[in-house]
């Protein structure tokens, strides 16, 4: 950051043209040759008179400007040589930047080395070589030398040690230009060192304007620290041409460098060529000051011809837009916002901004003060006086010419006792925002002279408030018991913001139904308010009065503190015995009737206005009750002998109508069957066994008799719920077994009351379980398996089929899957055109690899072997697949297909069918090996080098008429795998009340049907010949018109051609409406080549003219996949339209 503040030409990477422009201006103002040479050297990063020094360091660089990422020049290389002189700051060990390989560019490696040097020498480690870093480099090199200068305005200062503080000259800025409106133009650098053992306060620094210029050239003078940040506020020159700049405090033994900079007036238009300087003439402090004063620095020439950048300001949409009130505890509160727009002269960079908090809130009332640009937050640093918040933007934020950024502040309101205080972030002066033009490198300020320059809206800190107080959904309607303490009567939720709030009186109303009436019933007692942790925060209190059946209730008089945020509170009490079953309780409260409502931070009375009366959820009085019944699941089924922990039945314990939780220690159940076939029977709640060890019956009671299962720990069935327990046993033998709930009495008690509960035992039985010897698996092709389709050779991961497996009697762990190609079909036969042709082994050579997937998980692979009709493959699965009992499991079969072409194994037109053959696995319960056959049925795929894809085109207009009327539009695309050739396209024409003549088919290369394709032997893209006459007069009866090309039309891979059927249309003499239906025809059966279309002949047809026919003995659509090369009509790789994508067999 210091780089930007100190050097007006900083690391902007000035070109020689720009340097020449500046020095030419100096010459025009009468500057002498020495001054011009000095400035030229400095702008080129070379050492200048007055900046030299002697010391004990190694290769000490002559640095007269600040350097940062992107800087370039000889001084950068000198800096790199210096850094490479120490192993701790070495830029690189080898390669670019290493000793002997230094460059003139300041990049990331240089920055990293600078950071190391700064960290080691007590300088802020920001990676920018500013005044503080240059001073540290000078110190390392032997830094207490004397600098003498011959250039204009370069002073001489000799540092001496002694007294409390020492002041000495620093490395001075170069003499240059001071354009109108430029801010923070650097003049004089000095260093102050505290030699004492205590902190020293410098009250002010007195500077004096000298040189051949007037005070009016300055709109203000500022003091900048070593990071380029402004210290204090800008000061104006007095009648003595002096200004007292704000002071600072130096810690014991500390040293700090400062630069006196000037904000150049934008109105000094008559002062061009004046040369001004700012001397440090006094350090005002109660401590003893040693050193040589005055200290002189650079002399800057007032310039009125350079056009600097500009920045305009508007209120940001992120600004609050109006005064606002926020609560204590609110975070991320937006308090001020501005939008800055760069003018057209220069790109700008924003380096820092300083806000002033002028509200009544103290620094301890707000926290996490951040300046945001868009969605990115930057921290602030608070000044010692607690007024100013400064944000530094590392490296600067670029605003391109004409662009803008939004800058706004957010704070957290954290202070105690800060109610009614205000937060108001202003910007005092335009120079509190530091922009730098990226063409000339000068500071740029927005326009305006007001103080404060920007006034933010006031944010008033409010005491606590209640957002909502209402019924809590977390405390639902439920059953409650009589004569049991701590029964839930209702619940509510509070949400306070800003601060915790206490309440000293909270009345409630309890409305009960008629079941509470009757002599001697009494009222609800032991009423308490409980927080979400179960802690009683108020009460207990009792209802009082002669009647307690409606609209009565107590008041909690404890002091209750409600924290900030949303919290749930529960009201509990004891229902008197004798209240009738199904009686109801409804608790209501009115927050506006609460009293003593006080903010715990502010001490203010908090208003609850807006939170009206509300009723909590209804509670229903229920006696403790429980019903036991056998569940309908599992249904009757086969189970496998030898199974372990087999689920044989489930019993449901229903406490949905109970007023309290129910406890049981045991349960009697009845089993019908051969008792010796069932052992180690246990009850499970989910996956948890309830009876283990000695509580597992060693033997069951006789058939139809009850066996009592004793739980390891008492079982609690929560009120309002139904608990389902599973009965699991080890099974053997071959009998049938049924578990039942009989009328044998069950014992239960209320959890809270301890009273006995009358359990209702519903006589019921579960499903009949029949023990069989083992499981089985059915293996078929699933209905979701893909339909027959054409595919491209070389495709990977092609879905070949989806198999369905279903295990019966027990779950099966599938370990092997057999596959077969028995249903496949060869394509163009063993005779291959250009060494490519049909398979002779049912597609084995068409398959590179087969994969088996369980969902998205690869579980096995397979490779086919053999060469006959029994070609099979067996995959031993890499991951066993569990087939759940009586549940379908789907496996997807995919394959990588071979290529078609010379020396490739793929067969032209082969139909590949990978069907299920068999499976093998083991029974999960029985551990038996289970094998199965399969039912084949995949549709298969037909493989080609490439294939065509049809699509319908734009609809035609109604009642086409005249010459070249469009009758049908469609397109044909070649698959991305390769080009396709088109030999023949057939259409069907039918008309009503119109005559069609001169029927033609045209091909185009664009979707607007305007660029004819290059069709061999024709002009204008015409495909085939012209059907000059179609028999039938005004009502043509669907003749087939076949267009064919003796030289087939080629469509390149992944390209589309567009086709249009056109003809001359003559409506009947009396017709007002007529129809013409054109259908592009497909084929209903597969073929390897059209009849007679082979090496020795062409398709037979009755020709009307060359290239068109109205009858055909072969297919309707003929195409080639160009298996090895572009197919000639004598080659074998020609096919019809069967299953071509987008071309139905009936046409379209």
PDB file of N, CA and C in Angstrom, residues 681-686 688-692 709 725-728:
ATOM      1  N   UNK A 681     -35.482 -68.308  20.167  1.00  0.00           N
ATOM      2  CA  UNK A 681     -36.465 -67.293  19.785  1.00  0.00           C
ATOM      3  C   UNK A 681     -36.269 -66.022  20.624  1.00  0.00           C
ATOM      4  N   UNK A 682     -36.257 -64.890  19.948  1.00  0.00           N
ATOM      5  CA  UNK A 682     -36.067 -63.596  20.615  1.00  0.00           C
ATOM      6  C   UNK A 682     -37.032 -62.564  20.046  1.00  0.00           C
ATOM      7  N   UNK A 683     -37.317 -61.538  20.837  1.00  0.00           N
ATOM      8  CA  UNK A 683     -38.109 -60.403  20.388  1.00  0.00           C
ATOM      9  C   UNK A 683     -37.168 -59.244  20.093  1.00  0.00           C
ATOM     10  N   UNK A 684     -37.467 -58.535  19.016  1.00  0.00           N
ATOM     11  CA  UNK A 684     -36.613 -57.426  18.581  1.00  0.00           C
ATOM     12  C   UNK A 684     -37.449 -56.154  18.451  1.00  0.00           C
ATOM     13  N   UNK A 685     -36.880 -55.047  18.945  1.00  0.00           N
ATOM     14  CA  UNK A 685     -37.420 -53.723  18.655  1.00  0.00           C
ATOM     15  C   UNK A 685     -36.484 -53.094  17.633  1.00  0.00           C
ATOM     16  N   UNK A 686     -36.872 -53.156  16.372  1.00  0.00           N
ATOM     17  CA  UNK A 686     -35.950 -52.784  15.303  1.00  0.00           C
ATOM     18  C   UNK A 686     -34.840 -53.807  15.240  1.00  0.00           C
ATOM     19  N   UNK A 688     -32.679 -54.210  17.766  1.00  0.00           N
ATOM     20  CA  UNK A 688     -32.237 -54.464  19.140  1.00  0.00           C
ATOM     21  C   UNK A 688     -32.980 -55.649  19.741  1.00  0.00           C
ATOM     22  N   UNK A 689     -32.213 -56.660  20.156  1.00  0.00           N
ATOM     23  CA  UNK A 689     -32.821 -57.820  20.825  1.00  0.00           C
ATOM     24  C   UNK A 689     -33.227 -57.416  22.240  1.00  0.00           C
ATOM     25  N   UNK A 690     -34.457 -57.760  22.618  1.00  0.00           N
ATOM     26  CA  UNK A 690     -34.986 -57.371  23.933  1.00  0.00           C
ATOM     27  C   UNK A 690     -34.784 -58.431  24.985  1.00  0.00           C
ATOM     28  N   UNK A 691     -34.577 -59.683  24.566  1.00  0.00           N
ATOM     29  CA  UNK A 691     -34.302 -60.762  25.532  1.00  0.00           C
ATOM     30  C   UNK A 691     -33.073 -61.528  25.069  1.00  0.00           C
ATOM     31  N   UNK A 692     -32.055 -61.547  25.893  1.00  0.00           N
ATOM     32  CA  UNK A 692     -30.812 -62.221  25.553  1.00  0.00           C
ATOM     33  C   UNK A 692     -30.405 -63.115  26.711  1.00  0.00           C
ATOM     34  N   UNK A 709     -42.056 -64.293  27.148  1.00  0.00           N
ATOM     35  CA  UNK A 709     -40.749 -63.703  26.838  1.00  0.00           C
ATOM     36  C   UNK A 709     -40.473 -62.612  27.874  1.00  0.00           C
ATOM     37  N   UNK A 725     -42.883 -55.217  17.642  1.00  0.00           N
ATOM     38  CA  UNK A 725     -41.804 -56.122  18.030  1.00  0.00           C
ATOM     39  C   UNK A 725     -41.783 -57.303  17.073  1.00  0.00           C
ATOM     40  N   UNK A 726     -40.571 -57.629  16.589  1.00  0.00           N
ATOM     41  CA  UNK A 726     -40.424 -58.773  15.692  1.00  0.00           C
ATOM     42  C   UNK A 726     -40.059 -60.037  16.453  1.00  0.00           C
ATOM     43  N   UNK A 727     -40.612 -61.175  16.020  1.00  0.00           N
ATOM     44  CA  UNK A 727     -40.304 -62.486  16.619  1.00  0.00           C
ATOM     45  C   UNK A 727     -39.358 -63.211  15.661  1.00  0.00           C
ATOM     46  N   UNK A 728     -38.139 -63.500  16.133  1.00  0.00           N
ATOM     47  CA  UNK A 728     -37.139 -64.150  15.285  1.00  0.00           C
ATOM     48  C   UNK A 728     -36.649 -65.417  15.965  1.00  0.00           C
TER      49      UNK A 728
END
